mmCIF file with all atom_site columns, C-alpha atoms in Angstrom:
data_model
loop_
_atom_site.group_PDB
_atom_site.id
_atom_site.type_symbol
_atom_site.label_atom_id
_atom_site.label_alt_id
_atom_site.label_comp_id
_atom_site.label_asym_id
_atom_site.label_entity_id
_atom_site.label_seq_id
_atom_site.pdbx_PDB_ins_code
_atom_site.Cartn_x
_atom_site.Cartn_y
_atom_site.Cartn_z
_atom_site.occupancy
_atom_site.B_iso_or_equiv
_atom_site.pdbx_formal_charge
_atom_site.auth_seq_id
_atom_site.auth_comp_id
_atom_site.auth_asym_id
_atom_site.auth_atom_id
_atom_site.pdbx_PDB_model_num
ATOM 1   C CA . MET A 1 1   ? 0.000   0.000  0.000   1.00 50.00 ? 14  MET A CA 1
ATOM 2   C CA . LYS A 1 2   ? 2.858   2.371  0.795   1.00 52.00 ? 15  LYS A CA 1
ATOM 3   C CA . SER A 1 3   ? 4.508   1.667  -2.543  1.00 54.00 ? 16  SER A CA 1
ATOM 4   C CA . LEU A 1 4   ? 1.262   2.471  -4.379  1.00 48.00 ? 17  LEU A CA 1
ATOM 5   C CA . THR A 1 5   ? 0.999   5.723  -2.448  1.00 52.00 ? 18  THR A CA 1
ATOM 6   C CA . PHE A 1 6   ? 4.586   6.570  -3.286  1.00 48.00 ? 19  PHE A CA 1
ATOM 7   C CA . ILE A 1 7   ? 4.034   5.797  -6.985  1.00 50.00 ? 20  ILE A CA 1
ATOM 8   C CA . LEU A 1 8   ? 0.916   7.960  -7.107  1.00 44.00 ? 21  LEU A CA 1
ATOM 9   C CA . PHE A 1 9   ? 2.665   10.808 -5.326  1.00 49.00 ? 22  PHE A CA 1
ATOM 10  C CA . PHE A 1 10  ? 5.692   10.520 -7.595  1.00 50.00 ? 23  PHE A CA 1
ATOM 11  C CA . THR A 1 11  ? 3.491   10.493 -10.734 1.00 50.00 ? 24  THR A CA 1
ATOM 12  C CA . PHE A 1 12  ? 1.534   13.555 -9.632  1.00 46.00 ? 25  PHE A CA 1
ATOM 13  C CA . SER A 1 13  ? 4.722   15.372 -8.676  1.00 51.00 ? 26  SER A CA 1
ATOM 14  C CA . LEU A 1 14  ? 6.314   14.761 -12.072 1.00 44.00 ? 27  LEU A CA 1
ATOM 15  C CA . GLY A 1 15  ? 3.192   15.697 -13.959 1.00 46.00 ? 28  GLY A CA 1
ATOM 16  C CA . LEU A 1 16  ? 2.580   18.887 -12.035 1.00 42.00 ? 29  LEU A CA 1
ATOM 17  C CA . SER A 1 17  ? 6.201   19.926 -12.027 1.00 45.00 ? 30  SER A CA 1
ATOM 18  C CA . ALA A 1 18  ? 6.018   19.968 -15.812 1.00 42.00 ? 31  ALA A CA 1
ATOM 19  C CA . VAL A 1 19  ? 2.940   22.177 -15.595 1.00 42.00 ? 32  VAL A CA 1
ATOM 20  C CA . TYR A 1 20  ? 4.590   24.564 -13.138 1.00 42.00 ? 33  TYR A CA 1
ATOM 21  C CA . SER A 1 21  ? 7.712   24.829 -15.276 1.00 42.00 ? 34  SER A CA 1
ATOM 22  C CA . GLN A 1 22  ? 5.873   26.212 -18.294 1.00 44.00 ? 35  GLN A CA 1
ATOM 23  C CA . THR A 1 23  ? 5.812   29.991 -18.453 1.00 44.00 ? 36  THR A CA 1
ATOM 24  C CA . LYS A 1 24  ? 4.694   32.489 -21.018 1.00 46.00 ? 37  LYS A CA 1
ATOM 25  C CA . THR A 1 25  ? 7.700   34.725 -21.551 1.00 47.00 ? 38  THR A CA 1
ATOM 26  C CA . ASP A 1 26  ? 6.149   36.603 -24.464 1.00 51.00 ? 39  ASP A CA 1
ATOM 27  C CA . GLU A 1 27  ? 3.365   38.035 -22.292 1.00 54.00 ? 40  GLU A CA 1
ATOM 28  C CA . LEU A 1 28  ? 5.244   38.724 -19.068 1.00 53.00 ? 41  LEU A CA 1
ATOM 29  C CA . GLN A 1 29  ? 8.353   40.726 -18.465 1.00 55.00 ? 42  GLN A CA 1
ATOM 30  C CA . ILE A 1 30  ? 10.212  40.385 -15.155 1.00 53.00 ? 43  ILE A CA 1
ATOM 31  C CA . VAL A 1 31  ? 12.034  43.536 -14.069 1.00 55.00 ? 44  VAL A CA 1
ATOM 32  C CA . ALA A 1 32  ? 13.643  43.761 -10.604 1.00 53.00 ? 45  ALA A CA 1
ATOM 33  C CA . ASP A 1 33  ? 11.299  41.273 -8.925  1.00 54.00 ? 46  ASP A CA 1
ATOM 34  C CA . THR A 1 34  ? 8.175   42.878 -10.373 1.00 59.00 ? 47  THR A CA 1
ATOM 35  C CA . ILE A 1 35  ? 5.997   41.525 -13.125 1.00 60.00 ? 48  ILE A CA 1
ATOM 36  C CA . ILE A 1 36  ? 4.838   43.876 -15.853 1.00 64.00 ? 49  ILE A CA 1
ATOM 37  C CA . GLN A 1 37  ? 2.035   42.467 -17.944 1.00 64.00 ? 50  GLN A CA 1
ATOM 38  C CA . LYS A 1 38  ? 1.444   43.674 -21.495 1.00 67.00 ? 51  LYS A CA 1
ATOM 39  C CA . PRO A 1 39  ? -1.683  45.779 -21.835 1.00 71.00 ? 52  PRO A CA 1
ATOM 40  C CA . ILE A 1 40  ? -4.724  43.990 -23.207 1.00 71.00 ? 53  ILE A CA 1
ATOM 41  C CA . ASN A 1 41  ? -5.992  45.260 -26.537 1.00 76.00 ? 54  ASN A CA 1
ATOM 42  C CA . PRO A 1 42  ? -9.802  45.081 -26.292 1.00 70.00 ? 55  PRO A CA 1
ATOM 43  C CA . LEU A 1 43  ? -10.178 45.574 -30.051 1.00 72.00 ? 56  LEU A CA 1
ATOM 44  C CA . ALA A 1 44  ? -7.999  42.592 -30.991 1.00 82.00 ? 57  ALA A CA 1
ATOM 45  C CA . PRO A 1 45  ? -10.928 40.128 -31.374 1.00 90.00 ? 58  PRO A CA 1
ATOM 46  C CA . ALA A 1 46  ? -12.858 42.540 -33.580 1.00 92.00 ? 59  ALA A CA 1
ATOM 47  C CA . ARG A 1 47  ? -9.763  43.239 -35.663 1.00 93.00 ? 60  ARG A CA 1
ATOM 48  C CA . ALA A 1 48  ? -9.056  39.516 -36.100 1.00 93.00 ? 61  ALA A CA 1
ATOM 49  C CA . ALA A 1 49  ? -12.664 38.904 -37.169 1.00 94.00 ? 62  ALA A CA 1
ATOM 50  C CA . PHE A 1 50  ? -12.504 41.844 -39.586 1.00 95.00 ? 63  PHE A CA 1
ATOM 51  C CA . TYR A 1 51  ? -9.293  40.560 -41.147 1.00 95.00 ? 64  TYR A CA 1
ATOM 52  C CA . SER A 1 52  ? -10.805 37.094 -41.575 1.00 95.00 ? 65  SER A CA 1
ATOM 53  C CA . ALA A 1 53  ? -13.905 38.608 -43.133 1.00 95.00 ? 66  ALA A CA 1
ATOM 54  C CA . ILE A 1 54  ? -11.802 40.478 -45.694 1.00 96.00 ? 67  ILE A CA 1
ATOM 55  C CA . VAL A 1 55  ? -9.450  37.593 -46.590 1.00 95.00 ? 68  VAL A CA 1
ATOM 56  C CA . PRO A 1 56  ? -10.094 34.093 -45.205 1.00 95.00 ? 69  PRO A CA 1
ATOM 57  C CA . GLY A 1 57  ? -7.131  33.086 -43.035 1.00 94.00 ? 70  GLY A CA 1
ATOM 58  C CA . LEU A 1 58  ? -5.840  36.609 -42.426 1.00 95.00 ? 71  LEU A CA 1
ATOM 59  C CA . GLY A 1 59  ? -7.363  36.686 -38.937 1.00 94.00 ? 72  GLY A CA 1
ATOM 60  C CA . GLN A 1 60  ? -5.482  33.485 -38.101 1.00 94.00 ? 73  GLN A CA 1
ATOM 61  C CA . VAL A 1 61  ? -2.263  35.150 -39.295 1.00 94.00 ? 74  VAL A CA 1
ATOM 62  C CA . TYR A 1 62  ? -3.086  38.159 -37.083 1.00 93.00 ? 75  TYR A CA 1
ATOM 63  C CA . ASN A 1 63  ? -3.496  35.772 -34.123 1.00 91.00 ? 76  ASN A CA 1
ATOM 64  C CA . LYS A 1 64  ? -0.188  34.070 -35.046 1.00 91.00 ? 77  LYS A CA 1
ATOM 65  C CA . LYS A 1 65  ? -1.880  30.699 -35.614 1.00 92.00 ? 78  LYS A CA 1
ATOM 66  C CA . TYR A 1 66  ? -0.185  30.087 -38.940 1.00 94.00 ? 79  TYR A CA 1
ATOM 67  C CA . TRP A 1 67  ? -0.967  26.360 -38.997 1.00 94.00 ? 80  TRP A CA 1
ATOM 68  C CA . LYS A 1 68  ? -4.686  27.152 -39.395 1.00 94.00 ? 81  LYS A CA 1
ATOM 69  C CA . VAL A 1 69  ? -4.255  29.136 -42.627 1.00 95.00 ? 82  VAL A CA 1
ATOM 70  C CA . PRO A 1 70  ? -3.901  26.118 -44.992 1.00 95.00 ? 83  PRO A CA 1
ATOM 71  C CA . ILE A 1 71  ? -6.935  24.498 -43.364 1.00 95.00 ? 84  ILE A CA 1
ATOM 72  C CA . VAL A 1 72  ? -9.058  27.620 -43.818 1.00 95.00 ? 85  VAL A CA 1
ATOM 73  C CA . LEU A 1 73  ? -7.898  28.245 -47.377 1.00 95.00 ? 86  LEU A CA 1
ATOM 74  C CA . GLY A 1 74  ? -8.326  24.575 -48.303 1.00 96.00 ? 87  GLY A CA 1
ATOM 75  C CA . ALA A 1 75  ? -11.847 24.429 -46.875 1.00 95.00 ? 88  ALA A CA 1
ATOM 76  C CA . VAL A 1 76  ? -13.058 27.627 -48.528 1.00 95.00 ? 89  VAL A CA 1
ATOM 77  C CA . GLY A 1 77  ? -11.192 26.820 -51.749 1.00 95.00 ? 90  GLY A CA 1
ATOM 78  C CA . ALA A 1 78  ? -12.730 23.349 -51.953 1.00 96.00 ? 91  ALA A CA 1
ATOM 79  C CA . GLY A 1 79  ? -16.189 24.836 -51.481 1.00 95.00 ? 92  GLY A CA 1
ATOM 80  C CA . VAL A 1 80  ? -15.599 27.370 -54.258 1.00 96.00 ? 93  VAL A CA 1
ATOM 81  C CA . TYR A 1 81  ? -14.238 24.624 -56.532 1.00 97.00 ? 94  TYR A CA 1
ATOM 82  C CA . PHE A 1 82  ? -17.266 22.369 -56.050 1.00 97.00 ? 95  PHE A CA 1
ATOM 83  C CA . TYR A 1 83  ? -19.650 25.298 -56.519 1.00 97.00 ? 96  TYR A CA 1
ATOM 84  C CA . SER A 1 84  ? -17.926 26.284 -59.769 1.00 96.00 ? 97  SER A CA 1
ATOM 85  C CA . THR A 1 85  ? -17.823 22.712 -61.117 1.00 97.00 ? 98  THR A CA 1
ATOM 86  C CA . ASN A 1 86  ? -21.489 22.032 -60.348 1.00 97.00 ? 99  ASN A CA 1
ATOM 87  C CA . ASN A 1 87  ? -22.516 25.405 -61.798 1.00 97.00 ? 100 ASN A CA 1
ATOM 88  C CA . ASP A 1 88  ? -20.665 24.686 -65.071 1.00 96.00 ? 101 ASP A CA 1
ATOM 89  C CA . GLU A 1 89  ? -22.239 21.243 -65.380 1.00 96.00 ? 102 GLU A CA 1
ATOM 90  C CA . TYR A 1 90  ? -25.694 22.631 -64.581 1.00 97.00 ? 103 TYR A CA 1
ATOM 91  C CA . HIS A 1 91  ? -25.375 25.223 -67.366 1.00 96.00 ? 104 HIS A CA 1
ATOM 92  C CA . ARG A 1 92  ? -23.996 22.602 -69.767 1.00 95.00 ? 105 ARG A CA 1
ATOM 93  C CA . TYR A 1 93  ? -27.005 20.296 -69.332 1.00 94.00 ? 106 TYR A CA 1
ATOM 94  C CA . ARG A 1 94  ? -29.421 23.243 -69.304 1.00 95.00 ? 107 ARG A CA 1
ATOM 95  C CA . GLN A 1 95  ? -28.016 24.553 -72.579 1.00 94.00 ? 108 GLN A CA 1
ATOM 96  C CA . ALA A 1 96  ? -28.314 21.103 -74.143 1.00 93.00 ? 109 ALA A CA 1
ATOM 97  C CA . TYR A 1 97  ? -31.961 20.854 -73.028 1.00 93.00 ? 110 TYR A CA 1
ATOM 98  C CA . LYS A 1 98  ? -32.709 24.334 -74.437 1.00 93.00 ? 111 LYS A CA 1
ATOM 99  C CA . GLN A 1 99  ? -31.153 23.299 -77.755 1.00 92.00 ? 112 GLN A CA 1
ATOM 100 C CA . ARG A 1 100 ? -33.439 20.254 -77.861 1.00 90.00 ? 113 ARG A CA 1
ATOM 101 C CA . LEU A 1 101 ? -36.516 22.346 -77.173 1.00 91.00 ? 114 LEU A CA 1
ATOM 102 C CA . LYS A 1 102 ? -35.603 24.594 -80.118 1.00 90.00 ? 115 LYS A CA 1
ATOM 103 C CA . GLY A 1 103 ? -35.238 21.510 -82.323 1.00 87.00 ? 116 GLY A CA 1
ATOM 104 C CA . LEU A 1 104 ? -31.476 21.910 -82.765 1.00 89.00 ? 117 LEU A CA 1
ATOM 105 C CA . ASP A 1 105 ? -28.742 19.366 -82.223 1.00 88.00 ? 118 ASP A CA 1
ATOM 106 C CA . ASP A 1 106 ? -26.930 19.340 -78.853 1.00 87.00 ? 119 ASP A CA 1
ATOM 107 C CA . GLU A 1 107 ? -23.765 17.721 -77.536 1.00 88.00 ? 120 GLU A CA 1
ATOM 108 C CA . PHE A 1 108 ? -25.712 14.815 -75.997 1.00 85.00 ? 121 PHE A CA 1
ATOM 109 C CA . LYS A 1 109 ? -27.684 13.923 -79.134 1.00 84.00 ? 122 LYS A CA 1
ATOM 110 C CA . GLY A 1 110 ? -28.489 10.236 -79.040 1.00 82.00 ? 123 GLY A CA 1
ATOM 111 C CA . GLN A 1 111 ? -26.914 9.707  -75.596 1.00 91.00 ? 124 GLN A CA 1
ATOM 112 C CA . TYR A 1 112 ? -29.498 11.060 -73.152 1.00 90.00 ? 125 TYR A CA 1
ATOM 113 C CA . SER A 1 113 ? -33.237 11.501 -73.207 1.00 89.00 ? 126 SER A CA 1
ATOM 114 C CA . ASP A 1 114 ? -35.030 14.722 -72.271 1.00 90.00 ? 127 ASP A CA 1
ATOM 115 C CA . ALA A 1 115 ? -35.905 13.324 -68.838 1.00 92.00 ? 128 ALA A CA 1
ATOM 116 C CA . THR A 1 116 ? -32.252 12.466 -68.185 1.00 93.00 ? 129 THR A CA 1
ATOM 117 C CA . LEU A 1 117 ? -31.192 16.028 -69.074 1.00 92.00 ? 130 LEU A CA 1
ATOM 118 C CA . ILE A 1 118 ? -33.832 17.456 -66.722 1.00 94.00 ? 131 ILE A CA 1
ATOM 119 C CA . ASN A 1 119 ? -32.744 15.132 -63.880 1.00 96.00 ? 132 ASN A CA 1
ATOM 120 C CA . ALA A 1 120 ? -29.088 16.025 -64.464 1.00 94.00 ? 133 ALA A CA 1
ATOM 121 C CA . GLN A 1 121 ? -29.962 19.731 -64.276 1.00 95.00 ? 134 GLN A CA 1
ATOM 122 C CA . LYS A 1 122 ? -31.815 19.242 -61.007 1.00 96.00 ? 135 LYS A CA 1
ATOM 123 C CA . GLY A 1 123 ? -28.998 17.186 -59.507 1.00 97.00 ? 136 GLY A CA 1
ATOM 124 C CA . PHE A 1 124 ? -26.263 19.667 -60.432 1.00 97.00 ? 137 PHE A CA 1
ATOM 125 C CA . GLN A 1 125 ? -28.414 22.574 -59.263 1.00 97.00 ? 138 GLN A CA 1
ATOM 126 C CA . ARG A 1 126 ? -28.974 20.887 -55.884 1.00 97.00 ? 139 ARG A CA 1
ATOM 127 C CA . ASN A 1 127 ? -25.244 20.139 -55.531 1.00 97.00 ? 140 ASN A CA 1
ATOM 128 C CA . ARG A 1 128 ? -24.367 23.697 -56.521 1.00 97.00 ? 141 ARG A CA 1
ATOM 129 C CA . ASP A 1 129 ? -26.711 25.184 -53.937 1.00 97.00 ? 142 ASP A CA 1
ATOM 130 C CA . LEU A 1 130 ? -25.453 22.808 -51.244 1.00 97.00 ? 143 LEU A CA 1
ATOM 131 C CA . SER A 1 131 ? -21.848 23.715 -52.066 1.00 97.00 ? 144 SER A CA 1
ATOM 132 C CA . LEU A 1 132 ? -22.717 27.383 -51.717 1.00 97.00 ? 145 LEU A CA 1
ATOM 133 C CA . VAL A 1 133 ? -24.332 26.884 -48.298 1.00 97.00 ? 146 VAL A CA 1
ATOM 134 C CA . ILE A 1 134 ? -21.390 24.810 -47.032 1.00 96.00 ? 147 ILE A CA 1
ATOM 135 C CA . THR A 1 135 ? -18.868 27.346 -48.350 1.00 97.00 ? 148 THR A CA 1
ATOM 136 C CA . ILE A 1 136 ? -20.680 30.214 -46.626 1.00 97.00 ? 149 ILE A CA 1
ATOM 137 C CA . GLY A 1 137 ? -20.767 28.149 -43.415 1.00 97.00 ? 150 GLY A CA 1
ATOM 138 C CA . LEU A 1 138 ? -17.013 27.519 -43.596 1.00 96.00 ? 151 LEU A CA 1
ATOM 139 C CA . TYR A 1 139 ? -16.384 31.205 -44.283 1.00 97.00 ? 152 TYR A CA 1
ATOM 140 C CA . VAL A 1 140 ? -18.406 32.200 -41.209 1.00 97.00 ? 153 VAL A CA 1
ATOM 141 C CA . LEU A 1 141 ? -16.632 29.510 -39.160 1.00 97.00 ? 154 LEU A CA 1
ATOM 142 C CA . ASN A 1 142 ? -13.308 31.060 -40.221 1.00 96.00 ? 155 ASN A CA 1
ATOM 143 C CA . ILE A 1 143 ? -14.443 34.453 -38.872 1.00 96.00 ? 156 ILE A CA 1
ATOM 144 C CA . VAL A 1 144 ? -15.733 32.961 -35.613 1.00 96.00 ? 157 VAL A CA 1
ATOM 145 C CA . ASP A 1 145 ? -12.506 30.997 -35.115 1.00 95.00 ? 158 ASP A CA 1
ATOM 146 C CA . ALA A 1 146 ? -10.367 34.133 -35.503 1.00 95.00 ? 159 ALA A CA 1
ATOM 147 C CA . ASN A 1 147 ? -12.578 36.053 -33.079 1.00 94.00 ? 160 ASN A CA 1
ATOM 148 C CA . VAL A 1 148 ? -12.642 33.324 -30.410 1.00 93.00 ? 161 VAL A CA 1
ATOM 149 C CA . ASP A 1 149 ? -8.913  32.719 -30.692 1.00 93.00 ? 162 ASP A CA 1
ATOM 150 C CA . ALA A 1 150 ? -8.208  36.429 -30.188 1.00 91.00 ? 163 ALA A CA 1
ATOM 151 C CA . HIS A 1 151 ? -10.506 36.438 -27.143 1.00 89.00 ? 164 HIS A CA 1
ATOM 152 C CA . LEU A 1 152 ? -8.695  33.437 -25.655 1.00 87.00 ? 165 LEU A CA 1
ATOM 153 C CA . LYS A 1 153 ? -5.322  35.151 -26.078 1.00 83.00 ? 166 LYS A CA 1
ATOM 154 C CA . GLN A 1 154 ? -6.530  37.728 -23.583 1.00 77.00 ? 167 GLN A CA 1
ATOM 155 C CA . PHE A 1 155 ? -7.509  35.089 -21.053 1.00 75.00 ? 168 PHE A CA 1
ATOM 156 C CA . ASN A 1 156 ? -5.648  35.743 -17.815 1.00 66.00 ? 169 ASN A CA 1
ATOM 157 C CA . VAL A 1 157 ? -3.620  32.766 -16.665 1.00 64.00 ? 170 VAL A CA 1
ATOM 158 C CA . SER A 1 158 ? -2.147  33.784 -13.337 1.00 62.00 ? 171 SER A CA 1
ATOM 159 C CA . ASP A 1 159 ? -0.384  32.147 -10.413 1.00 59.00 ? 172 ASP A CA 1
ATOM 160 C CA . ASP A 1 160 ? -3.421  32.799 -8.230  1.00 59.00 ? 173 ASP A CA 1
ATOM 161 C CA . LEU A 1 161 ? -4.821  29.440 -9.283  1.00 58.00 ? 174 LEU A CA 1
ATOM 162 C CA . SER A 1 162 ? -2.867  26.365 -8.264  1.00 63.00 ? 175 SER A CA 1
ATOM 163 C CA . PHE A 1 163 ? -3.533  22.645 -8.344  1.00 63.00 ? 176 PHE A CA 1
ATOM 164 C CA . ARG A 1 164 ? -1.100  20.351 -6.573  1.00 68.00 ? 177 ARG A CA 1
ATOM 165 C CA . PRO A 1 165 ? -1.005  16.979 -4.865  1.00 71.00 ? 178 PRO A CA 1
ATOM 166 C CA . GLU A 1 166 ? -0.957  16.837 -1.100  1.00 74.00 ? 179 GLU A CA 1
ATOM 167 C CA . VAL A 1 167 ? 0.258   14.041 1.174   1.00 74.00 ? 180 VAL A CA 1
ATOM 168 C CA . TYR A 1 168 ? -1.133  14.040 4.692   1.00 73.00 ? 181 TYR A CA 1
ATOM 169 C CA . PRO A 1 169 ? -1.428  11.467 7.516   1.00 76.00 ? 182 PRO A CA 1
ATOM 170 C CA . THR A 1 170 ? -4.812  10.190 8.651   1.00 76.00 ? 183 THR A CA 1
ATOM 171 C CA . ASP A 1 171 ? -5.918  10.975 12.177  1.00 76.00 ? 184 ASP A CA 1
ATOM 172 C CA . ILE A 1 172 ? -6.695  7.370  13.089  1.00 78.00 ? 185 ILE A CA 1
ATOM 173 C CA . ASN A 1 173 ? -3.667  5.313  12.115  1.00 79.00 ? 186 ASN A CA 1
ATOM 174 C CA . GLN A 1 174 ? -1.115  7.923  10.866  1.00 75.00 ? 187 GLN A CA 1
ATOM 175 C CA . GLN A 1 175 ? -0.844  6.316  7.406   1.00 79.00 ? 188 GLN A CA 1
ATOM 176 C CA . GLN A 1 176 ? -0.025  8.542  4.474   1.00 78.00 ? 189 GLN A CA 1
ATOM 177 C CA . ASN A 1 177 ? -2.954  9.605  2.272   1.00 77.00 ? 190 ASN A CA 1
ATOM 178 C CA . VAL A 1 178 ? -2.680  11.291 -1.093  1.00 76.00 ? 191 VAL A CA 1
ATOM 179 C CA . GLY A 1 179 ? -5.092  14.020 -2.086  1.00 75.00 ? 192 GLY A CA 1
ATOM 180 C CA . LEU A 1 180 ? -5.389  17.011 -4.374  1.00 69.00 ? 193 LEU A CA 1
ATOM 181 C CA . THR A 1 181 ? -5.610  20.616 -3.302  1.00 68.00 ? 194 THR A CA 1
ATOM 182 C CA . MET A 1 182 ? -7.050  23.370 -5.455  1.00 67.00 ? 195 MET A CA 1
ATOM 183 C CA . THR A 1 183 ? -6.358  26.919 -4.322  1.00 65.00 ? 196 THR A CA 1
ATOM 184 C CA . TYR A 1 184 ? -7.732  30.116 -5.779  1.00 64.00 ? 197 TYR A CA 1
ATOM 185 C CA . ARG A 1 185 ? -6.538  33.457 -4.435  1.00 64.00 ? 198 ARG A CA 1
ATOM 186 C CA . PHE A 1 186 ? -8.383  36.702 -5.146  1.00 59.00 ? 199 PHE A CA 1
#
């Protein structure tokens, strides 16, 4: 039982020592035993959202989350590609159907019936509209992501909140117990 307690205590100590050793040096500056925190820019989330609204991915660059830019550009670019492809095919089949109604030859002469051309038009129109809705959704998600990320950069992570393991003896038999202590100072 004592070895299990020691193993648990040792595991918690190693895990939490790694947490305590991480500091944010880009946000804090230590000068003569005083901590000077950079001022918070309250307009940063709005600016990040504005940049993402102008050019998808620019808000992520503003937030210095460069790894998100290819994801945003790929998602919006894929949506635009599928919209464009479905729109071209829709107009191709529509033009062929219009040619048939006029009594002229079309590119699908002898291949497809009138009903097949109408069904193809409907299918490509539905896919085009769905691609547009998904692309707009991804564009809005890009703006929301930039805004939320800029808000989270301003989140105050201070030393007033601590979480550490605690080893204490029981009152009855003086055996070691392991527990967790969470402290929040105002």
